[in-house]
mmCIF file of C-alpha atoms in Angstrom:
data_model
loop_
_atom_site.group_PDB
_atom_site.id
_atom_site.type_symbol
_atom_site.label_atom_id
_atom_site.label_comp_id
_atom_site.label_asym_id
_atom_site.label_seq_id
_atom_site.Cartn_x
_atom_site.Cartn_y
_atom_site.Cartn_z
ATOM 1 C CA MET A 5 9.298 17.315 3.678
ATOM 2 C CA SER A 6 6.229 15.629 5.211
ATOM 3 C CA PHE A 7 2.862 15.639 3.457
ATOM 4 C CA LYS A 8 1.346 17.925 6.121
ATOM 5 C CA GLY A 9 4.227 20.332 5.620
ATOM 6 C CA ILE A 10 3.520 20.460 1.879
ATOM 7 C CA VAL A 11 -0.151 21.228 2.548
ATOM 8 C CA ARG A 12 0.785 24.008 5.004
ATOM 9 C CA GLU A 13 3.159 25.543 2.495
ATOM 10 C CA LEU A 14 0.492 25.393 -0.229
ATOM 11 C CA ARG A 15 -1.934 27.226 2.048
ATOM 12 C CA GLY A 16 0.689 29.872 2.712
ATOM 13 C CA MET A 17 1.295 30.133 -1.029
ATOM 14 C CA LYS A 18 -2.453 30.679 -1.525
ATOM 15 C CA ASP A 19 -2.408 33.583 0.957
ATOM 16 C CA GLY A 20 0.604 35.034 -0.818
ATOM 17 C CA ILE A 21 -1.143 34.858 -4.178
ATOM 18 C CA GLY A 22 -4.174 36.656 -2.706
ATOM 19 C CA SER A 23 -2.089 39.488 -1.221
ATOM 20 C CA MET A 24 -0.125 39.850 -4.446
ATOM 21 C CA SER A 25 -3.377 40.138 -6.428
ATOM 22 C CA LYS A 26 -4.584 42.822 -4.035
ATOM 23 C CA ARG A 27 -1.393 44.864 -4.483
ATOM 24 C CA VAL A 28 -1.663 44.566 -8.256
ATOM 25 C CA GLY A 29 -5.306 45.671 -8.091
ATOM 26 C CA ASP A 30 -4.429 48.693 -5.957
ATOM 27 C CA ARG A 31 -1.662 49.690 -8.382
ATOM 28 C CA LYS A 32 -4.037 49.444 -11.370
ATOM 29 C CA HIS A 33 -6.631 51.497 -9.501
ATOM 30 C CA TRP A 34 -4.082 54.289 -8.861
ATOM 31 C CA HIS A 35 -3.028 54.173 -12.520
ATOM 32 C CA SER A 36 -6.639 54.551 -13.667
ATOM 33 C CA ARG A 37 -7.141 57.543 -11.351
ATOM 34 C CA THR A 38 -4.111 59.393 -12.651
ATOM 35 C CA MET A 39 -4.843 58.672 -16.332
ATOM 36 C CA SER A 40 -8.642 58.530 -16.436
ATOM 37 C CA HIS A 41 -8.787 59.746 -20.034
ATOM 38 C CA ILE A 42 -7.072 56.579 -21.294
ATOM 39 C CA ALA A 43 -9.025 53.355 -21.856
ATOM 40 C CA PRO A 44 -8.264 50.563 -19.359
ATOM 41 C CA ASP A 45 -5.209 48.548 -20.311
ATOM 42 C CA LEU A 46 -5.681 44.941 -21.339
ATOM 43 C CA ALA A 47 -4.207 42.631 -18.769
ATOM 44 C CA PRO A 48 -1.162 41.145 -20.576
ATOM 45 C CA ASN A 49 -0.516 37.450 -20.359
ATOM 46 C CA PRO A 50 2.672 36.806 -18.366
ATOM 47 C CA PRO A 51 5.464 35.133 -20.327
ATOM 48 C CA SER A 52 5.416 31.380 -20.135
ATOM 49 C CA ASP A 53 8.951 31.252 -18.769
ATOM 50 C CA LEU A 54 7.933 33.417 -15.807
ATOM 51 C CA ILE A 55 4.974 31.162 -15.029
ATOM 52 C CA GLN A 56 7.194 28.093 -14.971
ATOM 53 C CA GLN A 57 9.733 29.627 -12.553
ATOM 54 C CA GLY A 58 9.641 28.854 -8.852
ATOM 55 C CA GLN A 59 10.776 26.209 -6.408
ATOM 56 C CA TRP A 60 7.793 23.956 -7.144
ATOM 57 C CA ALA A 61 7.786 24.200 -10.961
ATOM 58 C CA ASN A 62 10.648 21.763 -11.588
ATOM 59 C CA LEU A 63 9.452 18.806 -9.518
ATOM 60 C CA PRO A 64 9.604 15.411 -11.271
ATOM 61 C CA PRO A 65 6.213 14.635 -12.877
ATOM 62 C CA GLU A 66 5.832 11.371 -10.932
ATOM 63 C CA LEU A 67 6.409 13.107 -7.590
ATOM 64 C CA LEU A 68 4.158 16.009 -8.547
ATOM 65 C CA LEU A 69 1.365 13.620 -9.538
ATOM 66 C CA ASP A 70 1.658 11.755 -6.241
ATOM 67 C CA ILE A 71 1.586 14.978 -4.185
ATOM 68 C CA ILE A 72 -1.496 16.387 -5.886
ATOM 69 C CA GLN A 73 -3.305 13.045 -5.729
ATOM 70 C CA ARG A 74 -2.760 12.935 -1.965
ATOM 71 C CA VAL A 75 -3.955 16.512 -1.550
ATOM 72 C CA GLU A 76 -7.063 15.848 -3.658
ATOM 73 C CA GLU A 77 -7.942 12.688 -1.723
ATOM 74 C CA SER A 78 -7.381 14.185 1.730
ATOM 75 C CA GLU A 79 -9.134 17.548 1.271
ATOM 76 C CA THR A 80 -12.638 16.459 0.270
ATOM 77 C CA THR A 81 -14.741 19.174 1.922
ATOM 78 C CA TRP A 82 -14.715 22.959 1.985
ATOM 79 C CA PRO A 83 -12.970 25.101 3.146
ATOM 80 C CA ALA A 84 -10.074 22.618 3.239
ATOM 81 C CA ARG A 85 -10.613 21.826 -0.456
ATOM 82 C CA ALA A 86 -9.378 25.321 -1.310
ATOM 83 C CA VAL A 87 -5.890 23.773 -1.150
ATOM 84 C CA VAL A 88 -6.685 21.871 -4.371
ATOM 85 C CA VAL A 89 -7.532 25.163 -6.076
ATOM 86 C CA SER A 90 -4.278 26.613 -4.761
ATOM 87 C CA CYS A 91 -2.351 23.779 -6.405
ATOM 88 C CA ALA A 92 -3.794 24.775 -9.771
ATOM 89 C CA SER A 93 -2.565 28.352 -9.192
ATOM 90 C CA VAL A 94 1.108 27.474 -8.723
ATOM 91 C CA CYS A 95 2.197 27.181 -12.368
ATOM 92 C CA LYS A 96 1.239 25.644 -15.712
ATOM 93 C CA SER A 97 2.596 22.193 -14.956
ATOM 94 C CA TRP A 98 0.675 22.013 -11.674
ATOM 95 C CA ARG A 99 -2.471 23.301 -13.352
ATOM 96 C CA ALA A 100 -2.293 20.590 -16.018
ATOM 97 C CA ILE A 101 -1.873 17.848 -13.406
ATOM 98 C CA VAL A 102 -4.749 19.172 -11.268
ATOM 99 C CA ARG A 103 -7.091 19.296 -14.261
ATOM 100 C CA GLU A 104 -6.157 15.699 -15.030
ATOM 101 C CA ILE A 105 -6.768 14.475 -11.471
ATOM 102 C CA VAL A 106 -9.850 16.427 -10.406
ATOM 103 C CA LYS A 107 -12.983 14.787 -11.800
ATOM 104 C CA THR A 108 -16.360 16.284 -12.630
ATOM 105 C CA PRO A 109 -19.175 16.307 -10.023
ATOM 106 C CA GLU A 110 -20.856 13.489 -11.969
ATOM 107 C CA GLN A 111 -17.787 11.297 -11.421
ATOM 108 C CA CYS A 112 -16.666 12.259 -7.911
ATOM 109 C CA GLY A 113 -19.666 14.049 -6.341
ATOM 110 C CA ARG A 114 -17.594 17.089 -5.311
ATOM 111 C CA LEU A 115 -17.480 20.735 -6.371
ATOM 112 C CA THR A 116 -13.991 22.154 -6.845
ATOM 113 C CA PHE A 117 -13.639 24.803 -9.554
ATOM 114 C CA PRO A 118 -16.219 27.383 -10.733
ATOM 115 C CA ILE A 119 -16.834 25.356 -13.905
ATOM 116 C CA SER A 120 -18.167 22.575 -11.625
ATOM 117 C CA LEU A 121 -21.270 24.725 -11.149
ATOM 118 C CA LYS A 122 -22.089 24.305 -14.844
ATOM 119 C CA GLN A 123 -21.475 20.535 -14.919
ATOM 120 C CA PRO A 124 -24.070 17.811 -14.169
ATOM 121 C CA GLY A 125 -24.306 16.541 -10.621
ATOM 122 C CA PRO A 126 -23.652 12.962 -9.453
ATOM 123 C CA ARG A 127 -25.928 10.152 -10.635
ATOM 124 C CA GLN A 128 -26.475 8.462 -7.261
ATOM 125 C CA SER A 129 -26.366 10.607 -4.123
ATOM 126 C CA PRO A 130 -27.390 14.256 -4.642
ATOM 127 C CA ILE A 131 -25.291 17.313 -3.868
ATOM 128 C CA GLN A 132 -26.855 19.028 -0.864
ATOM 129 C CA CYS A 133 -26.947 22.819 -0.588
ATOM 130 C CA PHE A 134 -29.078 25.516 0.999
ATOM 131 C CA ILE A 135 -30.316 28.991 0.061
ATOM 132 C CA ARG A 136 -30.223 31.940 2.440
ATOM 133 C CA ARG A 137 -32.646 34.751 1.542
ATOM 134 C CA ASP A 138 -32.063 38.410 2.402
ATOM 135 C CA ARG A 139 -35.432 40.158 2.189
ATOM 136 C CA GLU A 140 -34.051 43.685 2.596
ATOM 137 C CA THR A 141 -31.732 43.503 -0.409
ATOM 138 C CA SER A 142 -33.745 40.922 -2.427
ATOM 139 C CA THR A 143 -30.617 38.775 -2.595
ATOM 140 C CA PHE A 144 -30.357 34.982 -2.492
ATOM 141 C CA TYR A 145 -27.189 33.080 -1.552
ATOM 142 C CA LEU A 146 -26.587 29.429 -2.465
ATOM 143 C CA HIS A 147 -24.191 27.732 -0.029
ATOM 144 C CA TYR A 148 -22.573 24.317 -0.073
ATOM 145 C CA GLY A 149 -23.597 22.144 2.878
ATOM 146 C CA LEU A 150 -26.437 20.424 4.691
ATOM 147 C CA VAL A 151 -27.543 23.328 6.898
ATOM 148 C CA PRO A 152 -26.110 26.747 7.822
ATOM 149 C CA SER A 153 -23.197 26.636 10.235
ATOM 150 C CA GLU A 154 -22.957 28.788 13.345
ATOM 151 C CA GLY A 155 -19.970 30.783 12.168
ATOM 152 C CA GLU A 156 -21.594 31.582 8.787
ATOM 153 C CA LYS A 157 -18.429 30.469 6.990
ATOM 154 C CA ASP A 158 -20.216 28.196 4.560
ATOM 155 C CA LYS A 159 -18.852 27.911 1.039
ATOM 156 C CA LEU A 160 -20.707 30.333 -1.265
ATOM 157 C CA LEU A 161 -21.482 28.750 -4.628
ATOM 158 C CA LEU A 162 -23.730 31.301 -6.341
ATOM 159 C CA ALA A 163 -25.608 34.488 -5.510
ATOM 160 C CA ALA A 164 -28.640 36.073 -7.157
ATOM 161 C CA LYS A 165 -30.266 39.471 -6.941
ATOM 162 C CA ARG A 166 -33.901 40.080 -7.836
ATOM 163 C CA ILE A 167 -34.550 43.139 -9.989
ATOM 164 C CA ARG A 168 -38.169 44.147 -10.531
ATOM 165 C CA ARG A 169 -39.012 45.993 -13.718
ATOM 166 C CA ALA A 170 -42.221 47.453 -15.069
ATOM 167 C CA THR A 171 -43.119 44.411 -17.163
ATOM 168 C CA SER A 172 -40.993 41.590 -15.769
ATOM 169 C CA THR A 173 -38.685 40.372 -13.010
ATOM 170 C CA GLU A 174 -35.083 39.214 -13.354
ATOM 171 C CA PHE A 175 -32.771 37.281 -11.066
ATOM 172 C CA ILE A 176 -29.150 38.099 -11.948
ATOM 173 C CA ILE A 177 -26.881 35.183 -10.981
ATOM 174 C CA SER A 178 -23.217 35.738 -10.110
ATOM 175 C CA LEU A 179 -20.258 33.830 -8.720
ATOM 176 C CA VAL A 180 -19.778 36.456 -5.985
ATOM 177 C CA ALA A 181 -22.117 38.165 -3.552
ATOM 178 C CA ASP A 182 -21.201 41.793 -4.265
ATOM 179 C CA ASP A 183 -21.111 42.101 -8.072
ATOM 180 C CA PHE A 184 -24.242 41.560 -10.163
ATOM 181 C CA SER A 185 -23.177 43.448 -13.275
ATOM 182 C CA ARG A 186 -23.769 41.657 -16.565
ATOM 183 C CA ALA A 187 -20.486 43.110 -17.831
ATOM 184 C CA SER A 188 -18.536 41.397 -15.047
ATOM 185 C CA SER A 189 -16.526 38.212 -15.498
ATOM 186 C CA THR A 190 -18.426 36.778 -12.503
ATOM 187 C CA TYR A 191 -21.773 36.898 -14.325
ATOM 188 C CA VAL A 192 -22.993 33.354 -15.076
ATOM 189 C CA GLY A 193 -26.608 33.815 -16.157
ATOM 190 C CA LYS A 194 -30.070 34.952 -15.135
ATOM 191 C CA LEU A 195 -33.677 33.903 -14.631
ATOM 192 C CA ARG A 196 -36.246 36.118 -16.318
ATOM 193 C CA GLN A 197 -39.973 36.116 -15.822
ATOM 194 C CA VAL A 198 -41.787 36.238 -19.141
ATOM 195 C CA SER A 199 -43.826 39.402 -19.514
ATOM 196 C CA ASN A 200 -47.246 38.265 -18.401
ATOM 197 C CA PHE A 201 -49.470 39.480 -15.585
ATOM 198 C CA LEU A 202 -49.918 36.024 -14.104
ATOM 199 C CA GLY A 203 -46.203 35.489 -13.465
ATOM 200 C CA THR A 204 -46.287 31.805 -14.383
ATOM 201 C CA LYS A 205 -43.532 31.549 -17.011
ATOM 202 C CA PHE A 206 -39.773 31.918 -16.554
ATOM 203 C CA THR A 207 -36.772 31.498 -18.839
ATOM 204 C CA VAL A 208 -33.295 30.422 -17.693
ATOM 205 C CA TYR A 209 -30.450 32.156 -19.547
ATOM 206 C CA ASP A 210 -26.831 31.021 -19.476
ATOM 207 C CA SER A 211 -23.884 33.324 -20.147
ATOM 208 C CA GLN A 212 -22.355 30.721 -22.459
ATOM 209 C CA PRO A 213 -23.963 28.575 -25.177
ATOM 210 C CA PRO A 214 -24.740 24.884 -24.660
ATOM 211 C CA CYS A 215 -21.764 22.570 -25.197
ATOM 212 C CA ASP A 216 -22.957 20.989 -28.446
ATOM 213 C CA ALA A 217 -24.830 23.993 -29.850
ATOM 214 C CA VAL A 218 -21.963 25.900 -31.467
ATOM 215 C CA PRO A 219 -18.582 24.924 -32.944
ATOM 216 C CA GLN A 220 -15.665 24.913 -30.553
ATOM 217 C CA THR A 221 -13.372 27.911 -30.847
ATOM 218 C CA ASN A 222 -9.589 27.839 -30.721
ATOM 219 C CA SER A 223 -7.676 28.085 -27.476
ATOM 220 C CA ARG A 224 -6.719 31.705 -28.082
ATOM 221 C CA SER A 225 -10.319 32.869 -28.236
ATOM 222 C CA SER A 226 -11.570 30.769 -25.315
ATOM 223 C CA ARG A 227 -10.331 33.273 -22.736
ATOM 224 C CA ARG A 228 -12.805 35.041 -20.502
ATOM 225 C CA PHE A 229 -12.807 38.822 -20.786
ATOM 226 C CA HIS A 230 -11.834 40.828 -17.755
ATOM 227 C CA SER A 231 -14.733 42.917 -16.489
ATOM 228 C CA LYS A 232 -13.003 46.150 -17.527
ATOM 229 C CA GLN A 233 -12.335 44.842 -21.048
ATOM 230 C CA VAL A 234 -16.012 44.545 -21.989
ATOM 231 C CA SER A 235 -17.374 47.616 -23.689
ATOM 232 C CA PRO A 236 -20.335 49.093 -21.775
ATOM 233 C CA ARG A 237 -22.135 49.532 -25.093
ATOM 234 C CA VAL A 238 -22.211 45.778 -25.771
ATOM 235 C CA PRO A 239 -24.496 43.703 -23.479
ATOM 236 C CA ALA A 240 -23.481 40.263 -22.295
ATOM 237 C CA CYS A 241 -24.777 37.356 -24.370
ATOM 238 C CA ASN A 242 -27.544 35.189 -22.935
ATOM 239 C CA TYR A 243 -28.522 31.761 -24.222
ATOM 240 C CA SER A 244 -31.834 30.153 -23.335
ATOM 241 C CA VAL A 245 -31.155 26.811 -21.636
ATOM 242 C CA GLY A 246 -34.445 26.179 -19.850
ATOM 243 C CA THR A 247 -38.029 27.259 -19.202
ATOM 244 C CA VAL A 248 -40.142 26.951 -16.055
ATOM 245 C CA CYS A 249 -43.947 27.027 -16.298
ATOM 246 C CA TYR A 250 -46.403 26.984 -13.388
ATOM 247 C CA GLU A 251 -49.936 25.740 -13.958
ATOM 248 C CA LEU A 252 -52.845 28.049 -13.165
ATOM 249 C CA ASN A 253 -54.924 27.344 -10.081
ATOM 250 C CA ILE A 254 -58.199 28.836 -11.237
ATOM 251 C CA LEU A 255 -60.353 26.941 -8.725
ATOM 252 C CA ARG A 256 -58.065 27.999 -5.851
ATOM 253 C CA THR A 257 -57.750 24.418 -4.636
ATOM 254 C CA ARG A 258 -55.425 23.683 -1.753
ATOM 255 C CA GLY A 259 -52.153 21.947 -2.476
ATOM 256 C CA PRO A 260 -48.640 22.554 -3.782
ATOM 257 C CA ARG A 261 -47.918 24.372 -7.002
ATOM 258 C CA ARG A 262 -47.790 22.357 -10.207
ATOM 259 C CA MET A 263 -44.881 23.081 -12.517
ATOM 260 C CA HIS A 264 -43.038 21.848 -15.608
ATOM 261 C CA CYS A 265 -39.416 22.552 -16.559
ATOM 262 C CA ALA A 266 -38.130 22.072 -20.100
ATOM 263 C CA MET A 267 -34.348 21.890 -20.486
ATOM 264 C CA PRO A 268 -33.481 22.312 -24.212
ATOM 265 C CA SER A 269 -29.764 22.058 -23.399
ATOM 266 C CA ILE A 270 -30.201 18.538 -21.923
ATOM 267 C CA PRO A 271 -31.419 15.716 -24.210
ATOM 268 C CA VAL A 272 -33.913 13.234 -22.818
ATOM 269 C CA SER A 273 -31.466 10.498 -23.844
ATOM 270 C CA SER A 274 -29.218 11.602 -20.955
ATOM 271 C CA ILE A 275 -31.387 9.686 -18.465
ATOM 272 C CA GLN A 276 -31.579 6.584 -20.619
ATOM 273 C CA GLU A 277 -29.213 3.696 -19.983
ATOM 274 C CA GLY A 278 -25.771 4.677 -21.234
ATOM 275 C CA GLY A 279 -26.852 8.261 -21.924
ATOM 276 C CA THR A 280 -24.709 11.315 -21.197
ATOM 277 C CA ALA A 281 -25.475 14.967 -20.507
ATOM 278 C CA PRO A 282 -23.500 17.907 -21.982
ATOM 279 C CA THR A 283 -20.543 18.707 -19.715
ATOM 280 C CA PRO A 284 -18.616 21.964 -20.278
ATOM 281 C CA THR A 285 -14.944 21.904 -19.342
ATOM 282 C CA LEU A 286 -14.098 25.606 -19.517
ATOM 283 C CA PHE A 287 -15.879 28.931 -19.176
ATOM 284 C CA SER A 288 -16.269 30.273 -22.700
ATOM 285 C CA GLN A 289 -16.564 33.976 -23.390
ATOM 286 C CA ALA A 290 -19.510 35.481 -25.208
ATOM 287 C CA TYR A 291 -17.326 37.784 -27.288
ATOM 288 C CA ASP A 292 -14.092 36.888 -28.985
ATOM 289 C CA GLU A 293 -12.098 37.696 -32.072
ATOM 290 C CA HIS A 294 -13.655 34.764 -33.929
ATOM 291 C CA PHE A 295 -17.189 36.221 -33.862
ATOM 292 C CA ALA A 296 -16.235 39.939 -34.017
ATOM 293 C CA PRO A 297 -19.279 41.038 -31.972
ATOM 294 C CA SER A 298 -18.886 44.821 -32.007
ATOM 295 C CA PRO A 299 -22.229 45.570 -33.710
ATOM 296 C CA CYS A 300 -25.214 45.056 -31.437
ATOM 297 C CA SER A 301 -27.028 43.321 -34.298
ATOM 298 C CA THR A 302 -24.534 40.458 -34.156
ATOM 299 C CA VAL A 303 -25.239 39.956 -30.457
ATOM 300 C CA LYS A 304 -28.984 39.924 -31.085
ATOM 301 C CA GLU A 305 -28.550 37.280 -33.787
ATOM 302 C CA LEU A 306 -26.521 35.099 -31.430
ATOM 303 C CA VAL A 307 -29.156 35.390 -28.718
ATOM 304 C CA ALA A 308 -32.002 34.767 -31.153
ATOM 305 C CA GLY A 309 -30.324 31.590 -32.347
ATOM 306 C CA TYR A 310 -30.542 30.034 -28.884
ATOM 307 C CA SER A 311 -33.633 31.696 -27.414
ATOM 308 C CA SER A 312 -36.979 29.980 -27.445
ATOM 309 C CA THR A 313 -39.863 29.481 -25.055
ATOM 310 C CA ASN A 314 -41.245 26.609 -27.120
ATOM 311 C CA LEU A 315 -41.077 23.540 -24.892
ATOM 312 C CA SER A 316 -40.799 21.168 -27.837
ATOM 313 C CA GLU A 317 -37.946 22.847 -29.692
ATOM 314 C CA PRO A 318 -34.638 21.032 -29.040
ATOM 315 C CA HIS A 319 -31.342 22.874 -28.884
ATOM 316 C CA VAL A 320 -28.734 20.122 -28.661
ATOM 317 C CA GLN A 321 -28.037 18.546 -32.053
ATOM 318 C CA GLY A 322 -31.713 18.005 -32.840
ATOM 319 C CA ALA A 323 -32.297 15.866 -29.715
ATOM 320 C CA GLU A 324 -35.567 15.920 -27.798
ATOM 321 C CA PRO A 325 -35.212 18.044 -24.644
ATOM 322 C CA LEU A 326 -35.590 16.749 -21.120
ATOM 323 C CA VAL A 327 -38.819 17.812 -19.379
ATOM 324 C CA LEU A 328 -39.219 17.754 -15.592
ATOM 325 C CA LYS A 329 -42.461 17.804 -13.624
ATOM 326 C CA ASN A 330 -43.215 18.154 -9.948
ATOM 327 C CA LYS A 331 -43.817 14.894 -8.117
ATOM 328 C CA SER A 332 -47.428 14.511 -7.062
ATOM 329 C CA PRO A 333 -47.881 14.574 -3.263
ATOM 330 C CA ARG A 334 -50.141 12.248 -1.314
ATOM 331 C CA TRP A 335 -52.873 13.244 1.106
ATOM 332 C CA HIS A 336 -52.100 12.413 4.741
ATOM 333 C CA GLU A 337 -55.301 11.613 6.605
ATOM 334 C CA GLN A 338 -53.910 12.161 10.101
ATOM 335 C CA LEU A 339 -52.160 15.429 9.314
ATOM 336 C CA GLN A 340 -54.881 16.560 6.905
ATOM 337 C CA CYS A 341 -52.383 17.962 4.430
ATOM 338 C CA TRP A 342 -50.464 17.109 1.264
ATOM 339 C CA CYS A 343 -47.145 15.378 1.984
ATOM 340 C CA LEU A 344 -43.954 14.466 0.147
ATOM 341 C CA ASN A 345 -41.055 12.385 1.434
ATOM 342 C CA PHE A 346 -38.132 14.822 1.596
ATOM 343 C CA ARG A 347 -36.075 12.355 3.688
ATOM 344 C CA GLY A 348 -35.660 14.825 6.543
ATOM 345 C CA ARG A 349 -34.315 17.659 4.376
ATOM 346 C CA VAL A 350 -37.488 19.797 4.646
ATOM 347 C CA THR A 351 -39.120 20.594 7.997
ATOM 348 C CA VAL A 352 -41.510 23.501 7.338
ATOM 349 C CA ALA A 353 -44.690 23.236 5.261
ATOM 350 C CA SER A 354 -44.704 25.734 2.406
ATOM 351 C CA VAL A 355 -46.337 26.159 -0.980
ATOM 352 C CA LYS A 356 -42.810 26.644 -2.357
ATOM 353 C CA ASN A 357 -41.700 23.079 -1.523
ATOM 354 C CA PHE A 358 -41.378 20.776 -4.520
ATOM 355 C CA GLN A 359 -39.686 17.699 -5.969
ATOM 356 C CA LEU A 360 -38.947 17.334 -9.683
ATOM 357 C CA VAL A 361 -38.836 14.061 -11.600
ATOM 358 C CA ALA A 362 -38.474 13.284 -15.293
ATOM 359 C CA ALA A 363 -41.621 13.483 -17.416
ATOM 360 C CA VAL A 364 -40.937 10.937 -20.169
ATOM 361 C CA ASP A 365 -43.010 9.096 -22.734
ATOM 362 C CA PRO A 366 -43.126 5.263 -22.569
ATOM 363 C CA SER A 367 -41.445 5.176 -25.979
ATOM 364 C CA HIS A 368 -38.244 6.596 -24.467
ATOM 365 C CA ASN A 369 -37.470 3.273 -22.734
ATOM 366 C CA VAL A 370 -36.650 4.870 -19.392
ATOM 367 C CA SER A 371 -36.858 2.494 -16.435
ATOM 368 C CA ALA A 372 -39.559 2.992 -13.794
ATOM 369 C CA GLU A 373 -36.873 3.492 -11.142
ATOM 370 C CA GLU A 374 -35.314 6.324 -13.144
ATOM 371 C CA GLN A 375 -38.707 7.944 -13.658
ATOM 372 C CA GLU A 376 -39.310 8.005 -9.890
ATOM 373 C CA ARG A 377 -35.844 9.298 -9.067
ATOM 374 C CA VAL A 378 -35.972 12.839 -7.664
ATOM 375 C CA ILE A 379 -33.656 15.036 -9.735
ATOM 376 C CA LEU A 380 -34.205 18.264 -7.787
ATOM 377 C CA GLN A 381 -35.903 18.964 -4.487
ATOM 378 C CA PHE A 382 -36.406 22.304 -2.770
ATOM 379 C CA GLY A 383 -37.975 23.055 0.595
ATOM 380 C CA LYS A 384 -38.090 25.293 3.622
ATOM 381 C CA ILE A 385 -36.339 24.516 6.905
ATOM 382 C CA GLY A 386 -36.564 27.880 8.678
ATOM 383 C CA LYS A 387 -37.130 31.584 8.267
ATOM 384 C CA ASP A 388 -35.505 32.545 4.948
ATOM 385 C CA ILE A 389 -33.571 29.244 4.825
ATOM 386 C CA PHE A 390 -34.291 26.633 2.130
ATOM 387 C CA THR A 391 -32.557 23.393 1.179
ATOM 388 C CA VAL A 392 -31.608 22.488 -2.408
ATOM 389 C CA ASP A 393 -30.640 18.931 -3.371
ATOM 390 C CA TYR A 394 -29.843 18.212 -7.018
ATOM 391 C CA ARG A 395 -28.346 15.375 -9.035
ATOM 392 C CA TYR A 396 -27.572 14.348 -12.608
ATOM 393 C CA PRO A 397 -28.398 15.574 -15.238
ATOM 394 C CA LEU A 398 -28.963 19.051 -13.739
ATOM 395 C CA SER A 399 -26.066 21.344 -12.897
ATOM 396 C CA CYS A 400 -25.808 23.538 -9.816
ATOM 397 C CA PHE A 401 -26.511 26.662 -11.881
ATOM 398 C CA GLN A 402 -29.621 25.142 -13.491
ATOM 399 C CA ALA A 403 -30.946 23.866 -10.160
ATOM 400 C CA PHE A 404 -30.422 27.263 -8.504
ATOM 401 C CA ALA A 405 -32.212 29.074 -11.343
ATOM 402 C CA ILE A 406 -35.218 26.739 -11.151
ATOM 403 C CA CYS A 407 -35.468 27.220 -7.388
ATOM 404 C CA LEU A 408 -35.313 31.008 -7.765
ATOM 405 C CA SER A 409 -38.542 30.896 -9.782
ATOM 406 C CA SER A 410 -40.324 29.752 -6.627
ATOM 407 C CA PHE A 411 -39.532 33.037 -4.860
ATOM 408 C CA ASP A 412 -41.366 35.267 -7.319
ATOM 409 C CA THR A 413 -45.005 36.262 -6.801
ATOM 410 C CA LYS A 414 -47.545 34.097 -8.630
ATOM 411 C CA PRO A 415 -51.101 35.356 -7.954
ATOM 412 C CA ALA A 416 -52.747 32.769 -10.219
ATOM 413 C CA CYS A 417 -50.930 29.742 -8.765
ATOM 414 C CA GLU A 418 -51.547 30.074 -5.041
#
């Protein structure tokens, strides 16, 4: 069979898997309607022998490795890259090979699996995305790509919904655009405005703890809970992984906002020569048999252990956290305005536009080139359309959360 034929068959297999999942979901929904007084059944793990069955499961390892390598190298952009994800859905042997071949965004500069959104971006060229804002529903969609396409079929990476409360504002971040429940398996974190009238402080919460903050659990307890398996009485765990602070503009001077971002989950050594940033490899659940989290007090203790708004308190093995600051603009005499070089990625002047660079002490031995390197930039290109470019050591989730803070009202910073 030719290579193109294999790719076509994999795409057909992906459609078959989707239709099968839909039929299973409909059957479970009918079962829950007829027996509503019984708690939802736990989704049983299929026997390993059933997973390994099929016409593709018994291919020689050398041939299988060659096939998946060709697929991974040929399908580099979305939506064609969905074929790589389909390969990981065939069986256990395929999944193991795909995980071995597909590299992290830091290594290959591409986003493939959902866990890629929690991994640091590439060190050289940034990953380019854009945010589409829906004012009516207070929803924000992060898409993969340079600019929106005409057919609106851009790859959705993350979605966030703004929820205003009496004393604060929250942005709930999800993997999908239609489910923002904290009890759902698609919940990845949130951005919360600290309760102050000025609206200048925000905290980024992750649904899973930093990589090096807690001991690794066994493989049995590393499963994600299905959304129906989480008790509604137990809230999802949130771990503080970053803070965003905007400086007050008391004199009401003209110019962009000034901000600082402290990332306790990323050590400042990550931007030093030979340094590395924490890179998760799997989505870890907040509740498992190892921690026995039924009492709400246990959940509060877990959250308290990783929650802090103190910019100087490190979270990763006692390391000093990375702090980002907005790059100072220069005054353009001809245009009579403050300007930053966005390299053509921002076309509309806005107080929301910013570029973040590392704020390091000379004792950290970070090169001048690394200090000037833009780690995250955000800017407006049209009505309710904003570009987001991020690179190492930030992840897509962290970059999106920081950018969301720019959409909230800040009376004392304008």
